[in-house]
């Protein structure tokens, strides 16, 4: 019973309610860091960590948090985990930390995390909440990596810094610049919505 | 480095060449959600300009006069968020009391702003780029205006697009992102003028 339920939670977070192309949340950073696979992967992992841990914490504290100030409490919890990620990245991966720049800090305002805390962790027990966080984080990382895959391959002709395109390949500079990100994510949403399960659009904010 | 000139340059660079929305992708969430009409875009834009200008100055003071002397630079994320949230709350209370008209225009948009990544982004960029106080405020104001410009243009385009036949799966966020891409392409044309890192 419990196992079936965890699987449902995972699938719905990863695919059916994928934060990026279903709920259109958290695209700020989805667009900014996706021109290199390495950066994207690190960003995705950081986000999985922050979402799952903050979901867990919010869920544990859900009975002692006054409703009126819960947003503030959630923000502080998220910010604490983001600081941990930032410090760890600075210590072990200084180059990537440099490249990601302010976008690590901007995980705080990434609406996915806040959204999951509000929608799920606030009303559920710790373990499913943790799982929900992991699932949403993975869903987000999956979209990020797919976008980065195309952008790096077309824009630099490389993947993880290794050459994959034939030597005559001309790099599509536009792909590594800002417009390329918009086009890619737009088309990606188009493809996924076309083939994915049909669902009515939910209003989003944040 | 002449301070006055440089702040001026940063102000314009933040509007055109380094538009916070179209080159740094900040504030996308509210950009996609609110840009359905010009009118609401303008309201949100004004609120963003105001909050961004004030909080970039405030955050500068807090960071350099409070956090740095105490050696607490790592807590800047939490601090900035608190400063922004507190400021927004304060402004909301003040304009609710003093100017009901302004409250009607900006009121519903203010709470949205706390979670707008552009505001926090501006604060983080100004620390990373080592701006002075004047430069930070100029950067905040410029970014706010640039953001407003982009969201209003998008509001206008989307209003006109209501009659257009867009493929079903592309409707809503999909087409908005692609239009934003074309806009970003247009803004690249400004790049030759001035450049900040």
CSV table of C-alpha atoms in Angstrom, one decimal:
chain,number,residue,atom,x,y,z
A,1,UNK,CA,0.0,0.0,0.0
A,2,UNK,CA,2.6,2.5,1.1
A,3,UNK,CA,4.8,1.5,-1.7
A,4,UNK,CA,2.2,2.0,-4.4
A,5,UNK,CA,1.4,5.4,-2.9
A,6,UNK,CA,5.1,6.5,-3.0
A,7,UNK,CA,5.3,5.5,-6.6
A,8,UNK,CA,2.3,7.5,-7.5
A,9,UNK,CA,3.7,10.5,-5.8
A,10,UNK,CA,6.9,10.2,-7.6
A,11,UNK,CA,5.4,9.7,-11.0
A,12,UNK,CA,3.0,12.6,-10.6
A,13,UNK,CA,5.8,14.9,-9.4
A,14,UNK,CA,8.2,13.9,-12.1
A,15,UNK,CA,6.0,13.7,-15.1
A,16,UNK,CA,2.3,14.4,-14.7
A,17,UNK,CA,2.8,17.6,-12.7
A,18,UNK,CA,6.3,18.3,-13.9
A,19,UNK,CA,7.0,21.8,-12.4
A,20,UNK,CA,8.5,23.3,-15.5
A,21,UNK,CA,6.3,22.3,-18.4
A,22,UNK,CA,3.1,21.5,-16.5
A,23,UNK,CA,3.0,24.2,-13.9
A,24,UNK,CA,5.4,26.7,-15.6
A,25,UNK,CA,7.2,27.3,-12.3
A,26,UNK,CA,10.8,28.1,-11.8
A,27,UNK,CA,11.8,28.9,-15.3
A,28,UNK,CA,14.0,31.8,-14.4
A,29,UNK,CA,16.9,29.6,-13.5
A,30,UNK,CA,15.9,26.9,-16.0
A,31,UNK,CA,16.8,29.3,-18.8
A,32,UNK,CA,19.8,30.9,-17.3
A,33,UNK,CA,22.1,28.0,-16.5
A,34,UNK,CA,21.3,25.7,-19.4
A,35,UNK,CA,24.0,26.5,-21.8
A,36,UNK,CA,26.5,24.0,-20.4
A,37,UNK,CA,25.7,20.5,-19.3
A,38,UNK,CA,28.0,20.5,-16.3
A,39,UNK,CA,26.5,23.6,-14.8
A,40,UNK,CA,23.0,22.4,-15.4
A,41,UNK,CA,23.6,19.1,-13.7
A,42,UNK,CA,25.0,20.8,-10.6
A,43,UNK,CA,22.1,23.2,-10.6
A,44,UNK,CA,19.6,20.3,-10.9
A,45,UNK,CA,21.3,18.4,-8.0
A,46,UNK,CA,21.3,21.4,-5.8
A,47,UNK,CA,17.6,22.0,-6.5
A,48,UNK,CA,16.7,18.4,-5.7
A,49,UNK,CA,18.6,18.7,-2.4
A,50,UNK,CA,16.9,22.0,-1.5
A,51,UNK,CA,13.4,20.9,-2.5
A,52,UNK,CA,13.4,17.6,-0.8
A,53,UNK,CA,15.1,18.9,2.4
A,54,UNK,CA,12.9,21.9,2.7
A,55,UNK,CA,9.8,19.9,2.0
A,56,UNK,CA,10.8,17.5,4.8
A,57,UNK,CA,11.5,20.3,7.2
A,58,UNK,CA,8.3,22.2,6.5
A,59,UNK,CA,6.4,19.0,6.9
A,60,UNK,CA,8.0,18.2,10.2
A,61,UNK,CA,7.2,21.7,11.5
A,62,UNK,CA,3.8,21.8,9.9
A,63,UNK,CA,1.9,21.4,13.2
A,64,UNK,CA,3.8,24.1,15.1
A,65,UNK,CA,4.0,26.7,12.4
A,66,UNK,CA,1.4,29.5,12.8
A,67,UNK,CA,-0.6,29.8,9.6
A,68,UNK,CA,-0.2,33.5,9.3
A,69,UNK,CA,3.5,33.6,9.2
A,70,UNK,CA,4.1,30.3,7.4
A,71,UNK,CA,5.4,31.9,4.2
A,72,UNK,CA,8.1,33.6,6.2
A,73,UNK,CA,9.0,30.4,7.9
A,74,UNK,CA,9.1,28.5,4.7
A,75,UNK,CA,11.3,31.1,3.1
A,76,UNK,CA,13.7,31.0,6.0
A,77,UNK,CA,13.9,27.2,5.8
A,78,UNK,CA,14.5,27.3,2.1
A,79,UNK,CA,17.1,30.0,2.5
A,80,UNK,CA,19.0,28.0,5.1
A,81,UNK,CA,19.3,25.1,2.8
A,82,UNK,CA,20.4,27.3,-0.1
A,83,UNK,CA,23.1,28.7,2.0
A,84,UNK,CA,24.4,25.2,2.7
A,85,UNK,CA,24.4,24.4,-1.0
A,86,UNK,CA,26.2,27.7,-1.7
A,87,UNK,CA,28.9,27.0,0.9
A,88,UNK,CA,29.5,23.5,-0.3
A,89,UNK,CA,29.7,24.5,-3.9
A,90,UNK,CA,32.2,27.3,-3.0
A,91,UNK,CA,34.3,24.9,-1.1
A,92,UNK,CA,34.4,21.9,-3.5
A,93,UNK,CA,33.5,23.2,-6.9
A,94,UNK,CA,34.7,26.8,-7.0
A,95,UNK,CA,34.7,27.0,-10.8
A,96,UNK,CA,31.1,26.0,-11.1
A,97,UNK,CA,30.1,28.1,-8.2
A,98,UNK,CA,31.6,31.1,-10.1
A,99,UNK,CA,29.8,30.2,-13.3
A,100,UNK,CA,26.4,29.8,-11.7
A,101,UNK,CA,27.0,33.1,-9.9
A,102,UNK,CA,23.8,34.5,-8.4
A,103,UNK,CA,21.6,31.7,-9.7
A,104,UNK,CA,22.5,29.5,-6.7
A,105,UNK,CA,21.1,32.2,-4.4
A,106,UNK,CA,18.1,32.6,-6.7
A,107,UNK,CA,17.0,29.0,-5.8
A,108,UNK,CA,15.4,30.7,-2.9
A,109,UNK,CA,12.9,32.5,-5.1
A,110,UNK,CA,12.5,29.5,-7.3
A,111,UNK,CA,8.7,29.1,-7.2
A,112,UNK,CA,8.9,25.3,-7.4
A,113,UNK,CA,10.2,24.9,-3.9
A,114,UNK,CA,7.7,27.4,-2.4
A,115,UNK,CA,5.0,25.9,-4.5
A,116,UNK,CA,5.7,22.3,-3.2
A,117,UNK,CA,5.9,23.5,0.4
A,118,UNK,CA,2.6,25.3,0.1
A,119,UNK,CA,0.8,22.6,-1.9
A,120,UNK,CA,2.1,19.4,-0.5
A,121,UNK,CA,4.4,19.5,2.5
A,122,UNK,CA,2.1,21.7,4.6
A,123,UNK,CA,-0.6,19.0,4.7
A,124,UNK,CA,1.3,15.8,4.5
A,125,UNK,CA,3.5,13.7,6.8
A,126,UNK,CA,7.3,13.9,6.4
A,127,UNK,CA,8.1,10.9,4.3
A,128,UNK,CA,5.7,11.5,1.4
A,129,UNK,CA,6.7,15.2,1.5
A,130,UNK,CA,10.3,14.3,1.2
A,131,UNK,CA,9.5,12.0,-1.8
A,132,UNK,CA,7.4,14.7,-3.4
A,133,UNK,CA,10.3,17.1,-3.1
A,134,UNK,CA,12.7,14.6,-4.7
A,135,UNK,CA,10.2,14.0,-7.5
A,136,UNK,CA,9.6,17.6,-8.3
A,137,UNK,CA,13.3,18.3,-8.1
A,138,UNK,CA,14.1,15.4,-10.5
A,139,UNK,CA,11.4,16.6,-12.9
A,140,UNK,CA,12.9,20.0,-12.9
A,141,UNK,CA,16.5,18.6,-13.3
A,142,UNK,CA,15.2,16.4,-16.2
A,143,UNK,CA,13.9,19.4,-18.1
A,144,UNK,CA,16.9,21.4,-17.4
A,145,UNK,CA,19.3,18.7,-18.6
A,146,UNK,CA,17.2,18.1,-21.8
A,147,UNK,CA,17.3,21.8,-22.7
A,148,UNK,CA,21.0,22.0,-21.9
A,149,UNK,CA,21.7,18.9,-24.0
A,150,UNK,CA,20.4,20.6,-27.1
A,151,UNK,CA,21.8,24.0,-26.4
A,152,UNK,CA,25.3,22.7,-25.7
A,153,UNK,CA,25.3,20.3,-28.6
A,154,UNK,CA,24.2,23.0,-31.1
A,155,UNK,CA,25.8,26.0,-29.5
A,156,UNK,CA,29.3,24.7,-28.7
A,157,UNK,CA,29.3,21.3,-30.5
A,158,UNK,CA,30.2,19.6,-27.2
A,159,UNK,CA,28.7,17.6,-24.4
A,160,UNK,CA,30.2,17.9,-20.9
A,161,UNK,CA,33.1,19.7,-22.7
A,162,UNK,CA,33.7,16.7,-25.1
A,163,UNK,CA,33.4,17.3,-28.8
A,164,UNK,CA,30.5,15.4,-30.3
A,165,UNK,CA,29.7,17.2,-33.5
A,166,UNK,CA,31.7,16.5,-36.7
A,167,UNK,CA,34.7,18.8,-37.4
A,168,UNK,CA,32.9,20.8,-40.1
A,169,UNK,CA,30.2,21.8,-37.6
A,170,UNK,CA,29.5,25.5,-37.4
A,171,UNK,CA,28.4,26.5,-33.9
A,172,UNK,CA,25.0,28.1,-33.6
A,173,UNK,CA,26.0,31.0,-31.4
A,174,UNK,CA,22.4,32.0,-30.9
A,175,UNK,CA,21.8,28.8,-28.9
A,176,UNK,CA,24.2,29.8,-26.1
A,177,UNK,CA,22.8,33.3,-26.0
A,178,UNK,CA,19.6,34.4,-24.3
A,179,UNK,CA,17.2,34.0,-27.3
A,180,UNK,CA,18.2,30.4,-27.8
A,181,UNK,CA,17.1,29.6,-24.3
A,182,UNK,CA,13.7,31.1,-24.9
A,183,UNK,CA,13.2,29.3,-28.2
A,184,UNK,CA,14.3,26.0,-26.8
A,185,UNK,CA,12.1,26.0,-23.8
A,186,UNK,CA,9.2,27.3,-25.8
A,187,UNK,CA,9.5,24.5,-28.3
A,188,UNK,CA,10.1,22.0,-25.6
A,189,UNK,CA,6.9,22.9,-23.9
A,190,UNK,CA,5.2,22.7,-27.3
A,191,UNK,CA,6.4,19.2,-27.9
A,192,UNK,CA,5.7,17.9,-24.5
A,193,UNK,CA,2.2,19.3,-24.4
A,194,UNK,CA,1.5,17.9,-27.8
A,195,UNK,CA,2.5,14.3,-26.9
A,196,UNK,CA,1.9,14.3,-23.1
A,197,UNK,CA,-1.4,13.7,-21.4
A,198,UNK,CA,-3.9,16.5,-21.9
A,199,UNK,CA,-4.7,18.6,-18.8
A,200,UNK,CA,-6.4,21.9,-18.3
A,201,UNK,CA,-4.2,24.7,-17.5
A,202,UNK,CA,-3.9,25.9,-13.9
A,203,UNK,CA,-3.4,29.5,-13.0
A,204,UNK,CA,0.1,30.2,-11.8
A,205,UNK,CA,1.7,32.9,-9.8
A,206,UNK,CA,4.9,33.8,-8.1
B,1,UNK,CA,36.5,55.8,-12.6
B,2,UNK,CA,34.2,58.8,-12.6
B,3,UNK,CA,31.4,57.8,-10.4
B,4,UNK,CA,28.6,59.9,-11.8
B,5,UNK,CA,29.1,58.9,-15.3
B,6,UNK,CA,29.5,55.3,-14.5
B,7,UNK,CA,26.3,55.1,-12.6
B,8,UNK,CA,24.6,56.8,-15.6
B,9,UNK,CA,26.1,54.2,-17.9
B,10,UNK,CA,25.0,51.4,-15.7
B,11,UNK,CA,21.5,52.8,-15.6
B,12,UNK,CA,21.2,52.7,-19.4
B,13,UNK,CA,23.0,49.4,-19.8
B,14,UNK,CA,20.6,47.8,-17.3
B,15,UNK,CA,17.6,49.0,-19.4
B,16,UNK,CA,18.9,48.1,-22.9
B,17,UNK,CA,21.9,45.9,-23.2
B,18,UNK,CA,21.7,43.9,-20.0
B,19,UNK,CA,17.9,43.8,-19.7
B,20,UNK,CA,17.3,41.8,-16.5
B,21,UNK,CA,14.5,39.8,-18.1
B,22,UNK,CA,15.8,39.2,-21.6
B,23,UNK,CA,19.4,38.5,-20.9
B,24,UNK,CA,19.4,37.3,-17.3
B,25,UNK,CA,16.0,35.6,-17.3
B,26,UNK,CA,15.0,37.0,-14.0
B,27,UNK,CA,11.4,37.6,-13.1
B,28,UNK,CA,10.1,35.2,-15.7
B,29,UNK,CA,7.4,33.7,-13.5
B,30,UNK,CA,5.4,36.8,-13.0
B,31,UNK,CA,6.3,37.9,-16.5
B,32,UNK,CA,4.5,34.9,-17.9
B,33,UNK,CA,1.6,35.1,-15.5
B,34,UNK,CA,0.8,38.8,-15.6
B,35,UNK,CA,1.6,39.8,-19.1
B,36,UNK,CA,-1.8,39.1,-20.6
B,37,UNK,CA,-2.7,42.8,-20.7
B,38,UNK,CA,-0.9,46.1,-20.9
B,39,UNK,CA,-2.7,47.6,-18.0
B,40,UNK,CA,-1.9,45.0,-15.4
B,41,UNK,CA,1.6,44.8,-16.8
B,42,UNK,CA,2.1,48.5,-16.2
B,43,UNK,CA,0.8,48.2,-12.6
B,44,UNK,CA,3.2,45.4,-11.7
B,45,UNK,CA,6.0,47.2,-13.6
B,46,UNK,CA,5.6,50.3,-11.6
B,47,UNK,CA,5.6,48.4,-8.3
B,48,UNK,CA,8.7,46.6,-9.4
B,49,UNK,CA,10.6,49.7,-10.4
B,50,UNK,CA,9.8,51.3,-7.0
B,51,UNK,CA,10.7,48.3,-4.9
B,52,UNK,CA,13.8,47.4,-6.9
B,53,UNK,CA,15.2,50.9,-6.6
B,54,UNK,CA,14.6,51.2,-2.9
B,55,UNK,CA,15.7,47.7,-2.0
B,56,UNK,CA,18.9,47.8,-4.0
B,57,UNK,CA,20.0,50.8,-2.0
B,58,UNK,CA,18.7,49.3,1.3
B,59,UNK,CA,20.4,45.9,0.6
B,60,UNK,CA,23.6,47.7,-0.2
B,61,UNK,CA,23.7,49.5,3.1
B,62,UNK,CA,22.7,46.4,5.0
B,63,UNK,CA,25.4,44.3,3.3
B,64,UNK,CA,28.3,46.7,3.6
B,65,UNK,CA,27.6,48.2,6.9
B,66,UNK,CA,26.1,45.3,8.8
B,67,UNK,CA,27.1,41.9,7.3
B,68,UNK,CA,30.6,42.6,6.1
B,69,UNK,CA,31.9,44.1,9.4
B,70,UNK,CA,30.4,41.2,11.3
B,71,UNK,CA,31.8,38.7,8.8
B,72,UNK,CA,28.4,37.3,8.0
B,73,UNK,CA,28.5,37.4,4.2
B,74,UNK,CA,27.1,33.9,3.9
B,75,UNK,CA,23.8,35.0,5.4
B,76,UNK,CA,23.2,37.5,2.7
B,77,UNK,CA,20.5,35.4,1.0
B,78,UNK,CA,18.4,35.3,4.2
B,79,UNK,CA,19.1,38.9,4.9
B,80,UNK,CA,18.2,40.2,1.5
B,81,UNK,CA,15.0,38.2,1.4
B,82,UNK,CA,14.0,39.5,4.8
B,83,UNK,CA,14.8,43.1,3.8
B,84,UNK,CA,12.8,42.8,0.6
B,85,UNK,CA,9.8,41.1,2.4
B,86,UNK,CA,9.8,43.7,5.2
B,87,UNK,CA,10.1,46.6,2.8
B,88,UNK,CA,7.2,45.4,0.7
B,89,UNK,CA,5.1,44.9,3.7
B,90,UNK,CA,5.9,48.3,5.0
B,91,UNK,CA,5.2,50.0,1.7
B,92,UNK,CA,1.9,48.2,1.5
B,93,UNK,CA,0.9,49.5,4.9
B,94,UNK,CA,2.0,53.0,4.1
B,95,UNK,CA,0.2,53.4,0.8
B,96,UNK,CA,-2.9,51.7,2.1
B,97,UNK,CA,-3.1,54.5,4.7
B,98,UNK,CA,-1.9,57.4,2.8
B,99,UNK,CA,-3.0,57.0,-0.8
B,100,UNK,CA,-6.0,54.8,-1.5
B,101,UNK,CA,-5.7,55.5,-5.3
B,102,UNK,CA,-2.1,54.2,-5.4
B,103,UNK,CA,-3.2,51.3,-3.3
B,104,UNK,CA,-5.8,50.3,-5.9
B,105,UNK,CA,-3.2,50.5,-8.7
B,106,UNK,CA,-0.3,48.7,-7.0
B,107,UNK,CA,-1.9,47.0,-4.0
B,108,UNK,CA,-2.5,43.5,-5.5
B,109,UNK,CA,0.9,43.4,-7.1
B,110,UNK,CA,2.9,44.2,-4.0
B,111,UNK,CA,2.7,40.7,-2.4
B,112,UNK,CA,3.7,39.1,-5.7
B,113,UNK,CA,6.9,41.1,-5.7
B,114,UNK,CA,8.4,39.4,-2.6
B,115,UNK,CA,8.8,36.2,-4.7
B,116,UNK,CA,9.9,38.0,-7.8
B,117,UNK,CA,13.4,36.6,-8.4
B,118,UNK,CA,14.4,39.8,-10.2
B,119,UNK,CA,14.5,41.8,-7.0
B,120,UNK,CA,16.8,39.3,-5.3
B,121,UNK,CA,18.7,38.9,-8.4
B,122,UNK,CA,19.5,42.6,-8.6
B,123,UNK,CA,20.8,42.6,-5.0
B,124,UNK,CA,23.0,39.5,-5.7
B,125,UNK,CA,24.4,41.0,-9.0
B,126,UNK,CA,25.3,44.2,-7.3
B,127,UNK,CA,27.3,42.4,-4.7
B,128,UNK,CA,29.0,40.1,-7.2
B,129,UNK,CA,29.9,43.1,-9.5
B,130,UNK,CA,31.2,45.2,-6.6
B,131,UNK,CA,29.0,48.2,-7.3
B,132,UNK,CA,29.2,51.4,-5.3
B,133,UNK,CA,26.1,52.7,-3.6
B,134,UNK,CA,25.2,55.1,-6.4
B,135,UNK,CA,25.8,52.4,-9.0
B,136,UNK,CA,23.7,49.9,-7.2
B,137,UNK,CA,20.7,52.3,-7.0
B,138,UNK,CA,21.2,53.2,-10.7
B,139,UNK,CA,21.4,49.5,-11.5
B,140,UNK,CA,18.2,48.8,-9.5
B,141,UNK,CA,16.3,51.6,-11.1
B,142,UNK,CA,17.5,50.7,-14.6
B,143,UNK,CA,16.7,47.0,-14.2
B,144,UNK,CA,13.2,47.8,-13.0
B,145,UNK,CA,12.5,50.1,-15.9
B,146,UNK,CA,13.9,47.5,-18.3
B,147,UNK,CA,11.7,44.9,-16.8
B,148,UNK,CA,8.7,47.1,-17.1
B,149,UNK,CA,9.4,47.8,-20.7
B,150,UNK,CA,9.7,44.2,-21.5
B,151,UNK,CA,6.6,43.1,-19.7
B,152,UNK,CA,4.5,46.0,-21.2
B,153,UNK,CA,5.7,45.1,-24.7
B,154,UNK,CA,4.8,41.5,-24.1
B,155,UNK,CA,1.3,42.6,-22.7
B,156,UNK,CA,0.7,44.6,-25.9
B,157,UNK,CA,1.8,41.8,-28.2
B,158,UNK,CA,-0.4,39.2,-26.3
B,159,UNK,CA,-3.4,41.5,-26.5
B,160,UNK,CA,-3.0,41.7,-30.2
B,161,UNK,CA,-2.4,38.0,-30.4
B,162,UNK,CA,-5.8,37.1,-29.0
B,163,UNK,CA,-7.3,36.7,-32.4
B,164,UNK,CA,-4.3,34.7,-33.8
B,165,UNK,CA,-4.5,31.0,-34.4
B,166,UNK,CA,-1.8,29.4,-32.3
B,167,UNK,CA,-1.4,25.7,-32.3
B,168,UNK,CA,-3.1,24.3,-29.3
B,169,UNK,CA,-0.2,22.9,-27.3
B,170,UNK,CA,1.8,26.0,-27.9
B,171,UNK,CA,-0.8,28.3,-26.4
B,172,UNK,CA,-0.1,30.2,-23.2
B,173,UNK,CA,3.4,29.9,-21.9
B,174,UNK,CA,4.9,28.2,-25.0
B,175,UNK,CA,4.1,31.0,-27.4
B,176,UNK,CA,5.0,33.6,-24.8
B,177,UNK,CA,8.4,32.1,-24.4
B,178,UNK,CA,9.0,32.2,-28.2
B,179,UNK,CA,7.9,35.8,-28.4
B,180,UNK,CA,10.2,36.6,-25.6
B,181,UNK,CA,13.0,34.9,-27.6
B,182,UNK,CA,12.3,37.2,-30.5
B,183,UNK,CA,12.3,40.2,-28.2
B,184,UNK,CA,15.6,39.1,-26.7
B,185,UNK,CA,16.9,38.8,-30.3
B,186,UNK,CA,15.9,42.4,-30.9
B,187,UNK,CA,17.5,43.6,-27.7
B,188,UNK,CA,20.8,42.0,-28.8
B,189,UNK,CA,20.8,44.8,-31.3
B,190,UNK,CA,21.6,47.2,-28.5
B,191,UNK,CA,24.7,45.3,-27.4
B,192,UNK,CA,27.0,47.4,-29.4
B,193,UNK,CA,26.2,50.6,-27.5
B,194,UNK,CA,27.5,49.9,-24.0
B,195,UNK,CA,28.6,46.8,-22.2
B,196,UNK,CA,28.6,45.9,-18.5
B,197,UNK,CA,29.9,42.5,-17.6
